[in-house]
XYZ file of C-alpha atoms in Angstrom:
689
model
C -21.171 -36.535 17.032
C -23.380 -35.613 13.959
C -24.483 -32.066 13.461
C -27.802 -33.336 13.260
C -28.003 -34.267 16.877
C -26.873 -30.904 17.936
C -28.714 -28.637 15.823
C -32.519 -29.147 14.453
C -33.299 -29.443 11.294
C -34.632 -26.164 9.684
C -37.383 -26.008 7.322
C -37.250 -22.921 4.871
C -40.769 -21.640 3.689
C -40.667 -18.253 1.807
C -41.773 -17.280 -1.630
C -39.657 -17.501 -4.208
C -38.362 -14.256 -5.666
C -36.696 -12.932 -8.806
C -34.345 -9.916 -8.446
C -36.785 -7.436 -9.468
C -39.573 -8.784 -7.255
C -37.385 -8.867 -4.384
C -36.293 -4.837 -4.512
C -39.896 -3.986 -5.427
C -41.451 -5.920 -2.324
C -38.638 -4.956 0.046
C -38.956 -1.352 -1.263
C -35.056 -1.260 -2.240
C -33.545 2.542 -2.190
C -30.444 3.678 -3.536
C -28.472 4.523 -0.481
C -25.863 7.286 -1.654
C -26.256 10.778 -1.001
C -25.131 13.807 -2.352
C -22.366 15.960 -0.445
C -24.838 18.513 1.386
C -27.130 15.627 2.492
C -23.952 14.022 3.652
C -22.020 16.853 5.295
C -25.766 17.727 7.043
C -25.848 14.159 8.494
C -25.958 13.502 12.229
C -22.765 11.533 11.988
C -20.652 14.217 10.820
C -21.271 16.564 13.905
C -18.709 19.446 14.392
C -16.739 18.116 17.127
C -16.150 14.776 14.890
C -14.976 17.135 11.776
C -12.575 18.792 14.132
C -10.996 16.246 15.853
C -10.799 13.984 12.775
C -8.967 17.195 10.916
C -7.009 17.851 13.681
C -5.754 14.734 15.431
C -4.042 16.007 18.056
C -6.950 17.474 19.916
C -7.998 13.562 20.591
C -4.382 12.325 21.699
C -3.302 15.354 23.794
C -6.877 14.880 25.495
C -6.169 11.069 26.719
C -2.231 11.884 27.133
C -1.035 9.704 30.172
C 1.514 12.297 31.682
C 2.547 9.973 34.458
C 3.368 7.277 32.317
C 4.540 8.765 29.024
C 6.027 12.328 29.899
C 9.341 10.510 31.110
C 9.479 8.246 27.835
C 8.799 11.022 25.440
C 11.225 13.669 27.370
C 14.002 11.143 26.802
C 13.080 10.438 23.323
C 12.876 14.181 22.626
C 16.178 15.130 23.939
C 17.925 12.278 21.974
C 15.933 12.819 18.733
C 16.780 16.622 19.081
C 20.563 15.477 19.623
C 20.075 13.375 16.292
C 18.477 16.429 14.548
C 21.822 18.299 14.423
C 24.096 16.265 12.580
C 21.732 15.055 10.176
C 20.087 18.176 9.712
C 23.302 19.711 8.564
C 24.239 16.393 6.213
C 21.414 16.696 4.285
C 21.001 20.003 4.012
C 24.222 19.871 2.068
C 22.849 17.417 -0.204
C 20.210 20.215 -0.895
C 22.946 22.496 -1.574
C 21.739 25.023 1.087
C 23.527 26.246 3.965
C 23.773 23.467 7.016
C 21.425 25.450 9.597
C 18.383 24.831 6.728
C 18.190 20.993 8.063
C 17.972 22.561 11.586
C 15.367 24.883 10.439
C 13.782 21.898 9.111
C 13.447 20.321 12.559
C 11.430 22.968 14.129
C 8.771 25.223 12.239
C 7.178 22.418 9.944
C 7.627 19.752 12.399
C 5.367 21.762 14.830
C 2.629 21.795 12.257
C 2.937 18.072 11.675
C 2.695 17.435 15.401
C -1.013 18.910 15.069
C -2.217 17.471 11.940
C -0.563 14.212 11.935
C -1.504 10.663 12.624
C 1.836 8.618 12.892
C 3.213 8.680 16.811
C 6.522 7.958 15.639
C 7.490 9.488 12.576
C 10.344 11.767 13.271
C 9.627 14.322 10.104
C 12.514 16.651 9.176
C 15.283 16.212 6.606
C 15.622 13.004 4.552
C 18.677 12.261 1.998
C 16.129 11.462 -0.971
C 13.924 14.629 -0.571
C 17.252 16.890 -0.008
C 18.984 15.415 -3.133
C 16.000 15.883 -5.287
C 15.483 19.259 -4.064
C 19.140 20.054 -4.543
C 19.061 19.001 -8.187
C 16.293 21.893 -8.735
C 18.401 24.188 -6.482
C 21.633 23.817 -8.624
C 19.680 24.226 -12.075
C 17.649 27.407 -10.888
C 19.743 29.248 -8.425
C 22.217 31.718 -9.460
C 25.793 30.544 -9.372
C 27.116 33.436 -7.571
C 25.793 32.229 -4.487
C 27.492 29.027 -4.425
C 30.803 30.482 -3.794
C 30.548 30.646 -0.214
C 28.448 27.417 0.436
C 30.126 24.107 0.608
C 28.452 22.421 -2.165
C 29.958 19.315 -3.891
C 30.615 19.493 -7.438
C 28.897 22.670 -7.778
C 30.702 23.973 -10.463
C 30.260 21.196 -12.653
C 26.474 21.489 -12.014
C 25.926 24.950 -12.551
C 25.906 27.461 -15.439
C 27.013 30.931 -15.944
C 23.535 32.360 -16.374
C 22.641 34.503 -13.855
C 18.766 33.678 -12.443
C 19.047 36.157 -9.562
C 17.800 33.680 -7.316
C 19.323 32.193 -4.136
C 19.557 28.678 -3.153
C 17.131 29.602 -0.032
C 14.475 30.681 -2.526
C 14.935 27.982 -4.976
C 14.459 25.657 -2.546
C 11.635 27.258 -0.572
C 9.305 27.379 -4.107
C 10.116 23.478 -4.470
C 8.878 23.076 -0.898
C 5.480 25.227 -1.485
C 5.249 23.494 -4.960
C 5.216 20.149 -2.595
C 2.802 21.524 -0.262
C 0.565 22.414 -2.903
C 0.521 19.187 -4.508
C 0.158 16.905 -1.074
C -3.024 19.371 -0.470
C -4.608 18.745 -3.877
C -4.072 15.181 -3.271
C -5.505 15.411 0.170
C -8.880 16.955 -1.280
C -8.933 14.595 -4.005
C -8.934 11.730 -1.581
C -5.759 10.227 -2.923
C -4.845 8.982 0.264
C -6.326 5.661 -0.654
C -3.638 4.601 -3.400
C -1.839 3.806 0.056
C -3.684 0.634 -0.365
C -0.872 -0.109 -2.931
C 1.400 -0.434 0.006
C 0.847 -4.032 1.369
C 2.864 -5.454 4.344
C 5.100 -7.079 1.790
C 6.391 -4.216 -0.036
C 6.703 -2.088 3.254
C 8.754 -4.879 4.872
C 11.163 -4.936 1.891
C 11.315 -1.202 1.643
C 12.006 -0.672 4.905
C 14.441 -3.358 5.222
C 16.635 -2.287 1.869
C 16.128 1.435 3.177
C 17.981 0.250 6.673
C 21.019 -1.088 4.334
C 21.264 2.306 2.427
C 21.504 3.965 6.039
C 23.833 1.721 7.173
C 26.474 2.108 3.985
C 26.117 5.968 4.706
C 27.498 5.461 8.200
C 30.216 3.184 7.237
C 32.585 6.086 6.446
C 32.017 7.963 9.678
C 32.345 4.521 11.543
C 35.904 4.310 10.201
C 36.587 7.601 10.388
C 37.520 8.251 6.433
C 36.457 11.149 4.204
C 34.383 9.763 0.672
C 32.774 12.213 -1.960
C 28.889 12.164 -1.503
C 27.184 10.438 -4.564
C 24.151 11.911 -5.533
C 21.312 9.941 -8.040
C 21.082 6.204 -8.362
C 23.393 3.145 -7.627
C 25.083 5.589 -4.853
C 25.373 2.412 -2.299
C 27.357 0.731 -5.326
C 29.989 3.602 -5.578
C 30.370 3.981 -1.700
C 30.942 0.310 -1.266
C 33.865 0.696 -3.767
C 35.164 3.768 -2.262
C 35.325 2.074 1.186
C 37.295 -0.678 -0.005
C 39.609 1.615 -1.669
C 40.212 3.544 1.203
C 40.527 0.976 4.160
C 43.762 1.631 4.425
C 43.047 5.449 5.412
C 40.845 4.297 8.330
C 41.317 6.173 11.540
C 42.307 3.477 14.347
C 40.984 5.844 17.008
C 37.540 6.405 15.304
C 37.144 2.564 14.681
C 38.087 1.955 18.404
C 35.470 4.492 19.463
C 32.810 3.036 17.518
C 33.457 -0.639 18.659
C 33.321 0.383 22.010
C 29.982 2.585 21.524
C 28.678 -0.243 19.237
C 29.360 -2.825 22.476
C 28.077 -0.698 24.728
C 24.657 -0.057 22.814
C 24.471 -3.689 21.955
C 24.979 -4.659 25.666
C 22.132 -2.172 27.046
C 19.595 -3.176 24.212
C 20.188 -7.262 24.805
C 20.958 -7.241 28.308
C 20.183 -4.372 30.320
C 17.405 -3.061 28.684
C 15.165 -6.376 29.323
C 16.507 -6.377 32.905
C 15.592 -2.847 33.512
C 12.125 -3.143 31.811
C 11.232 -5.766 34.707
C 11.575 -3.106 37.542
C 10.665 0.149 35.887
C 9.102 1.677 32.726
C 11.687 4.360 32.701
C 14.335 3.129 29.925
C 18.080 3.599 30.326
C 18.518 6.803 28.194
C 21.956 4.977 26.618
C 21.809 6.718 23.446
C 21.852 10.036 25.236
C 24.445 9.013 27.651
C 26.535 7.964 24.350
C 25.853 11.366 22.304
C 26.546 13.258 25.567
C 29.787 11.112 26.870
C 31.109 11.378 23.221
C 30.620 15.227 23.341
C 32.594 15.492 26.660
C 35.384 13.236 26.071
C 35.974 14.709 22.380
C 36.023 18.184 23.931
C 38.382 17.392 27.133
C 40.924 14.863 25.330
C 40.907 17.005 22.114
C 40.323 13.872 19.740
C 39.677 16.392 16.938
C 43.038 18.109 17.201
C 45.039 15.109 18.443
C 43.811 11.960 16.514
C 41.868 13.486 13.502
C 38.811 12.540 14.783
C 35.488 14.053 12.929
C 33.188 15.954 14.784
C 29.841 17.449 13.497
C 31.293 20.864 13.159
C 29.841 24.170 13.469
C 26.320 25.001 14.337
C 25.145 28.651 13.860
C 23.058 30.504 16.041
C 19.783 32.417 15.328
C 16.249 31.683 14.060
C 15.239 32.629 10.068
C 12.648 35.706 9.473
C 9.382 34.418 7.493
C 9.516 35.075 3.633
C 7.175 34.011 0.986
C 8.967 32.145 -1.893
C 9.215 33.646 -5.325
C 5.880 32.406 -7.103
C 7.306 33.465 -10.362
C 9.759 30.328 -9.930
C 6.388 27.951 -9.531
C 6.484 26.675 -12.785
C 10.096 26.043 -13.614
C 10.158 23.890 -10.476
C 6.902 22.248 -10.735
C 8.005 18.834 -11.682
C 10.683 18.663 -9.343
C 8.397 19.946 -6.593
C 5.657 17.395 -7.625
C 8.338 14.222 -7.653
C 9.744 15.437 -4.220
C 6.183 15.550 -3.058
C 5.100 12.305 -4.001
C 8.303 10.344 -2.928
C 8.615 12.298 0.603
C 4.731 11.204 1.039
C 5.239 7.705 0.148
C 8.387 7.403 2.148
C 6.875 8.886 5.230
C 3.750 6.899 4.696
C 5.389 3.385 4.398
C 7.485 4.379 7.705
C 4.292 5.361 9.491
C 2.503 2.218 8.524
C 5.323 -0.054 9.956
C 5.689 2.030 13.350
C 1.741 1.352 13.339
C 1.872 -1.922 12.549
C 4.926 -2.528 15.324
C 2.898 -0.722 18.109
C -0.590 -1.693 16.977
C -2.248 1.718 16.185
C -4.259 3.314 12.888
C -2.641 5.745 10.207
C -4.716 7.649 8.331
C -3.378 7.888 4.838
C -5.251 11.029 3.925
C -4.749 13.029 7.051
C -1.114 12.491 6.323
C -1.277 14.358 3.165
C -2.900 17.124 5.029
C -0.296 17.164 7.762
C 2.605 16.868 5.360
C 0.987 19.655 3.080
C 0.592 21.973 6.005
C 4.165 21.474 7.104
C 5.448 22.476 4.067
C 3.398 25.484 3.469
C 4.685 26.457 6.780
C 8.190 25.498 5.935
C 8.230 27.311 2.840
C 7.802 30.671 4.882
C 10.872 29.498 7.158
C 13.909 28.507 4.530
C 12.845 24.777 4.738
C 12.941 22.118 1.888
C 10.190 19.238 1.672
C 9.956 17.582 5.041
C 10.016 13.716 4.918
C 9.940 11.003 7.845
C 13.535 9.942 8.495
C 14.088 6.395 8.606
C 16.932 6.247 11.612
C 15.325 9.244 13.412
C 12.304 7.684 13.713
C 13.584 4.236 14.689
C 15.800 5.896 17.382
C 12.516 7.508 18.426
C 10.727 4.283 18.907
C 13.582 2.537 20.500
C 14.103 4.782 23.286
C 10.703 5.103 24.119
C 8.898 7.513 22.370
C 5.403 7.399 22.648
C 3.498 10.322 20.976
C 4.650 13.161 18.753
C 5.208 15.214 22.246
C 8.581 13.698 21.088
C 8.693 16.044 18.179
C 7.619 19.071 20.305
C 10.121 18.660 22.920
C 12.881 17.634 20.302
C 11.907 21.583 18.508
C 11.687 23.375 21.756
C 15.551 21.844 22.435
C 16.367 22.749 18.664
C 15.141 26.252 19.612
C 17.341 26.788 22.639
C 20.588 25.235 20.805
C 20.124 27.424 17.702
C 19.945 30.346 19.937
C 22.238 29.531 22.771
C 23.832 26.062 23.221
C 24.672 25.134 19.723
C 28.760 25.497 20.341
C 28.361 22.680 22.802
C 27.539 19.799 20.466
C 30.030 21.173 18.254
C 32.836 18.375 19.211
C 30.709 15.465 19.139
C 32.433 12.975 16.865
C 30.497 11.452 14.036
C 31.565 7.789 14.843
C 29.484 7.804 17.896
C 26.409 9.340 16.107
C 26.758 6.797 13.044
C 27.150 3.664 15.836
C 23.567 4.928 17.667
C 22.399 4.921 14.242
C 23.822 1.847 12.909
C 22.475 -0.345 16.336
C 18.936 1.018 16.223
C 18.659 -0.437 12.808
C 19.200 -4.156 13.996
C 15.606 -4.785 14.052
C 14.687 -3.601 10.543
C 17.598 -5.289 8.936
C 16.775 -8.415 10.495
C 13.709 -8.339 8.628
C 15.816 -9.695 5.508
C 15.138 -13.135 7.305
C 11.359 -12.902 6.648
C 11.853 -13.818 3.042
C 11.684 -17.611 4.046
C 8.480 -16.964 5.423
C 7.046 -14.961 2.249
C 8.646 -17.802 0.160
C 6.502 -20.394 1.802
C 3.462 -18.458 1.582
C 3.516 -17.120 -1.740
C 6.189 -17.266 -4.590
C 4.595 -14.337 -6.434
C 4.753 -12.361 -3.356
C 8.198 -13.241 -2.463
C 9.491 -12.112 -5.876
C 7.711 -8.460 -4.977
C 9.875 -8.455 -1.766
C 13.078 -9.449 -3.333
C 12.769 -7.197 -6.424
C 11.829 -4.081 -3.814
C 14.653 -4.962 -1.421
C 17.657 -5.430 -3.752
C 16.293 -2.240 -6.072
C 15.835 -0.274 -2.897
C 19.733 -1.237 -2.052
C 21.614 -1.343 -5.377
C 19.583 1.496 -7.015
C 17.691 4.128 -4.941
C 14.678 4.162 -2.318
C 12.686 6.133 -5.000
C 13.099 3.716 -7.653
C 12.596 0.826 -5.169
C 9.176 2.136 -4.148
C 8.288 2.312 -7.809
C 9.627 -0.937 -8.806
C 7.545 -2.467 -5.627
C 4.342 -0.661 -6.325
C 4.518 -1.784 -10.171
C 5.096 -5.373 -9.196
C 2.378 -5.337 -6.626
C -0.072 -4.276 -9.538
C 1.291 -6.901 -11.917
C 0.829 -9.509 -9.224
C -2.879 -8.005 -8.608
C -3.181 -7.859 -12.405
C -1.970 -11.706 -12.586
C -4.564 -12.995 -9.838
C -7.126 -11.181 -11.638
C -6.534 -13.324 -14.411
C -7.028 -16.464 -12.572
C -10.769 -16.617 -11.457
C -11.969 -19.371 -9.515
C -14.717 -21.163 -11.318
C -16.371 -24.617 -11.085
C -19.735 -26.521 -11.375
C -21.920 -26.725 -8.186
C -23.645 -29.723 -6.981
C -26.912 -29.942 -4.841
C -26.346 -31.558 -1.350
C -29.334 -33.771 -0.965
C -32.218 -32.795 1.249
C -30.619 -29.185 1.793
C -30.509 -25.703 -0.198
C -26.799 -25.913 -0.137
C -24.888 -26.131 -3.484
C -20.963 -26.887 -3.243
C -18.217 -27.883 -5.722
C -18.847 -31.009 -7.066
C -14.606 -31.639 -7.681
C -14.392 -31.199 -3.973
C -17.495 -32.168 -2.427
C -18.369 -35.868 -3.223
C -21.657 -35.746 -1.497
C -23.081 -32.652 -3.918
C -24.917 -34.100 -6.715
C -25.347 -32.561 -10.004
C -29.126 -32.049 -11.105
C -30.078 -33.650 -14.738
C -30.283 -31.625 -17.091
C -28.969 -28.284 -15.432
C -25.546 -26.862 -15.141
C -24.622 -24.651 -12.269
C -21.752 -22.772 -12.726
C -20.109 -20.615 -10.164
C -17.571 -17.867 -10.697
C -15.496 -15.866 -8.539
C -13.509 -12.558 -9.553
C -14.515 -9.517 -11.632
C -15.976 -10.046 -15.078
C -14.485 -6.946 -17.444
C -13.096 -6.521 -20.826
C -9.678 -8.284 -19.759
C -11.460 -11.389 -18.251
C -14.606 -11.808 -20.743
C -12.658 -14.356 -22.826
C -11.527 -16.170 -19.916
C -15.116 -16.388 -18.428
C -16.508 -17.656 -21.529
C -13.781 -20.424 -22.105
C -14.777 -21.682 -18.490
C -18.427 -21.873 -19.019
C -17.538 -23.422 -22.168
C -15.357 -25.767 -20.599
C -17.187 -26.813 -17.522
C -20.364 -27.420 -19.024
C -19.186 -29.229 -21.781
C -20.748 -27.224 -24.352
C -19.719 -24.744 -27.145
C -22.459 -23.097 -28.880
C -20.495 -22.022 -31.650
C -19.426 -25.611 -32.223
C -22.653 -27.342 -31.221
C -24.459 -25.657 -33.620
C -22.000 -26.655 -36.839
C -22.724 -30.173 -35.430
C -26.269 -29.902 -35.206
C -26.030 -28.556 -38.589
C -24.036 -31.555 -39.888
C -26.111 -33.878 -38.193
C -29.693 -32.423 -40.034
C -27.665 -32.476 -43.356
C -26.491 -36.177 -42.712
C -30.292 -37.544 -41.689
C -31.932 -35.517 -44.542
C -29.347 -37.141 -46.985
C -30.132 -40.218 -45.395
C -33.888 -39.788 -45.810
C -33.380 -38.814 -49.414
C -30.669 -41.707 -50.521
C -31.801 -44.795 -51.674
C -28.149 -46.334 -51.128
C -26.714 -48.133 -47.884
C -25.650 -45.219 -45.723
C -22.973 -45.188 -43.534
C -24.720 -45.364 -39.868
C -21.423 -45.168 -38.292
C -20.920 -41.802 -39.247
C -24.283 -40.487 -37.976
C -23.551 -42.608 -34.708
C -20.390 -40.380 -34.386
C -21.901 -37.047 -35.649
C -24.583 -37.506 -32.957
C -22.064 -38.720 -30.120
C -20.567 -35.094 -30.378
C -24.069 -33.274 -29.525
C -24.836 -32.359 -26.312
C -28.962 -33.159 -25.852
C -29.032 -33.446 -22.135
C -28.230 -29.980 -21.417
C -31.643 -28.017 -20.571
C -30.441 -25.282 -18.770
C -27.536 -23.251 -17.444
C -27.607 -21.249 -14.177
C -24.930 -18.854 -13.363
C -23.811 -18.565 -9.743
C -22.838 -14.579 -9.390
C -22.581 -14.129 -5.638
C -18.986 -13.831 -5.854
C -18.948 -11.791 -8.899
C -17.081 -8.573 -7.554
C -17.727 -6.126 -10.564
C -18.958 -6.298 -14.049
C -18.274 -3.694 -16.657
C -20.213 -3.026 -20.372
C -18.131 -5.203 -22.141
C -18.458 -8.233 -19.696
C -22.340 -7.771 -20.042
C -22.136 -7.485 -23.955
C -19.999 -10.598 -23.775
C -22.765 -12.214 -21.287
C -25.639 -11.234 -23.696
C -23.843 -12.989 -26.620
C -23.159 -16.167 -24.844
C -26.990 -15.897 -23.744
C -28.177 -15.975 -27.281
C -25.944 -18.291 -28.495
C -27.414 -20.608 -25.522
C -31.081 -19.740 -26.507
C -30.566 -20.674 -30.541
C -29.781 -24.419 -28.976
C -32.766 -24.261 -26.767
C -30.919 -24.190 -23.620
C -32.272 -22.173 -20.813
C -29.868 -19.271 -19.331
C -30.279 -17.927 -15.676
C -28.728 -15.903 -13.124
C -28.612 -16.172 -9.404
C -27.243 -14.698 -6.549
C -25.711 -11.048 -8.152
C -24.954 -8.454 -5.777
C -27.407 -5.124 -6.141
C -24.387 -3.343 -7.843
C -23.784 -6.248 -10.515
C -27.486 -6.283 -10.974
C -27.831 -2.413 -11.492
C -25.119 -2.495 -14.551
C -26.946 -5.211 -16.254
C -30.026 -2.896 -16.027
C -28.167 -0.366 -17.469
C -26.722 -2.067 -20.131
C -29.952 -3.465 -21.124
C -29.368 -7.597 -20.235
C -32.605 -6.994 -17.763
C -35.773 -5.777 -18.585
C -39.303 -6.497 -18.914
C -39.549 -7.871 -22.432
C -39.906 -11.720 -23.133
C -36.475 -12.413 -23.691
C -35.167 -10.542 -20.914
C -33.102 -12.817 -18.757
C -34.344 -13.961 -15.506
C -32.492 -13.123 -12.204
C -32.690 -14.741 -8.831
C -31.558 -13.592 -5.127
C -30.071 -16.789 -4.479
C -29.390 -20.038 -6.428
C -31.997 -22.027 -4.392
C -34.534 -20.340 -6.056
C -33.149 -20.468 -9.450
C -32.854 -24.151 -9.112
C -36.383 -24.273 -7.577
C -37.924 -22.018 -10.503
C -36.117 -23.703 -13.420
C -36.901 -27.367 -11.681
C -40.561 -26.330 -11.872
C -40.796 -24.842 -15.231
C -38.606 -27.723 -16.930
C -40.183 -30.880 -15.146
C -37.110 -31.439 -13.643
C -36.832 -33.473 -10.409
C -35.042 -31.366 -7.626
C -32.517 -33.061 -5.797
C -33.918 -31.036 -2.608
C -37.447 -30.986 -3.352
C -37.589 -34.342 -1.148
C -36.052 -32.781 1.833
C -37.380 -29.184 1.750
C -41.137 -28.268 1.065
C -41.605 -27.020 -2.498
C -41.286 -23.370 -2.512
C -44.509 -21.544 -3.951
C-alpha cells in the first residue's frame, strides 16, 4: 500500500522567510540567564538543591526495607570481611601501618554514603592510589619512622635526611590535597569530562583491571611468597616470579583453593539460579567460605602444621582526629593531584559499569563532591585517598547488595572488629579469600569476548579497546586509562575530519531535498547546486569543507577565473588576428568553463559548529563565487551558527551581505523567483509568496 493511500496530501502555505525576518517576526530572545536568575528560578527550589547535593536523602526515603535489607545486610557483612585483608595489604603499599587500611573503610566511606550516587562502589583502599601515596610517603617522611614498619625496600628508597614528618602525616597531607583538587573539579563542573569514558573504554579498562587483580591473587592461591612490585609492568614481573617459584607452591594451599573455587562456582552456576526461583534471599556462600575457612584454620592449625598463610594481626582501637601538616601541602601537591585524578577516574569508570549493569544513573560531577568530602574527613583520621575497589565492588554486587547501606553495615562491623573482634579473623587463610575474589571476577574477565562484537561494529573502536586492555594488563591501570582516553580523543578527531557531504536534489511535487547519489528519484534543479554539509566547520576542517564544495559543485573559482581570462584573451586575439586561428583550442578552453551554474545553496541544517576561522574561509569562498557571477546562499543553520556569523560580520544589512534562510525550501523558492529558474516543486506545491 502506498503512503499516499494512507496519508492525505498536505498543502504548505506560509510566507517566505529569511533568517533575520523570522527572528524579528517571531520575537527571538536569547534564553541564557545569569547565575542569580538561574538560582532564583522556580525549577531550583531549596528541596531540589538539597536532594541533589545529598542523594542519600532520596534513596533512603524510598528504601525497600522488606525486600532489600536482607541482601544489603549479607553483602555488608561479606564486604566487611573483605576490607580486613585488603585494607592491611594495600596499606603496606602506601608505606603506612596496616591498620590504616581498616580506617579507610570506616570514616571516609560513611561520608561517601551521604554524597555518592553509585549504589555498588565499595570505597576504601585500592592498589594504584595506595602505591601513588606510598611514593610520596617514602620521599617526604623521616626515615627513622620506617624502622618498626613492614615497608618493602624502604632502605633503598629513602634518604638519611630527617624531615620530622611521620608516614601518617605525609599520607594524610596527600589525602587532603586530593580532596582539595576533587572539590575544585566539582565546583568547576569538570565531571562532564567523564563523557570521554565511553562504554568501549570502560569495558576494556575493567576487563584489563580484572586480569591485574587476578594476577595479584595467584600467589595466595598457590601459597607462595613473592616480592610486591610497585610501578609499571608489575604483572609481567609477577608472572615471571610465579613461574620461577612454582616448585615452592604449598600443596595444601592449592587443595584449599581448588575446593573453595569449585564450591563457589557450583553455587554461582547451579545452586544460585535454583534458589533465585524460590526466594529473593541469595545464599551467602562467600560469607560461609570466609567463616568456614577461619574456623578450620583455627582448629586444625593450618598455619602451624602446613605453612598456610593467614591474614595476620588485626590491631584494635580507633585513631584520634588530627589535622594534616599544611606545611607539606606544596611538597606533595603533584602527588596528591595525580592520585586525585586517577582515583576519581577509576572509581567513576567502575560506577558507570555497575550503573549500566543494574540500570540506574551515576552523576559524574556529584561523585567528585562525594570523593572530595570523603577525603577531607579521611585526612583527619589517618587515611590515604580512597578509591573504589574492583574486587570488593564486584563481590558487593554478586552477593546481592542493592544500595550504599551495604557500606554503612560494613563500616559498623569494622568498627566492632577494630574494637573487639579483630583477633577472630586472624587465622583466615589468604587462599580462601583469593578464591572468593577470583570467582567474583568471572563475569568481568569474560568481557574479553566482546572484542568480536566491537570489531564488527567499528575497527577504530575495537583498536581503542585492544590498546586500552593490553596497556592496563601489561603496563598499569593508570596508564591504561590515559591511553584509552587519548585514543578515544584521537578517534573523535579522526571522525571530525570526515564530514558527510553530498549534493541534494528536489523530490518532485514536494518540499523534500535528498542526496542525489542515494535517492534516484531526487532531481537536481537547473542552474542550482544544493550542497549539504554535516559536521563542524572550524580551523581544522575549513580546507576539507572548501575542497568538498569545489569538488561536488564542479567549480573551482580560482581555476575558473584563470580559464575565463584565458578564454577572453584568446577570443580577443582571434578578433584582432587576420590569420586563421585554431578553433579547436577555443572550443577546448570553452569546455573548461562552467557557464550553467548560477547559484549555490549551502544546506547547514546539520552544521553543528562554526568558528571565526570557518566564517573567514566561508567569506572568501562566497567572494570568489560572486566574482564569477554565481550567487551564494545559506539555508537551515541553527541560531548558534547564525549568531557566530553575525558576530563575524558575514551577516549584515549591506547589499553585499549574504542571505540566510530558515529552510532549504525557502532558499530554493526565493532563488528560483529571483533568477527565473523553474523550480521542480512549484508544480506540486503552491508558490510561496
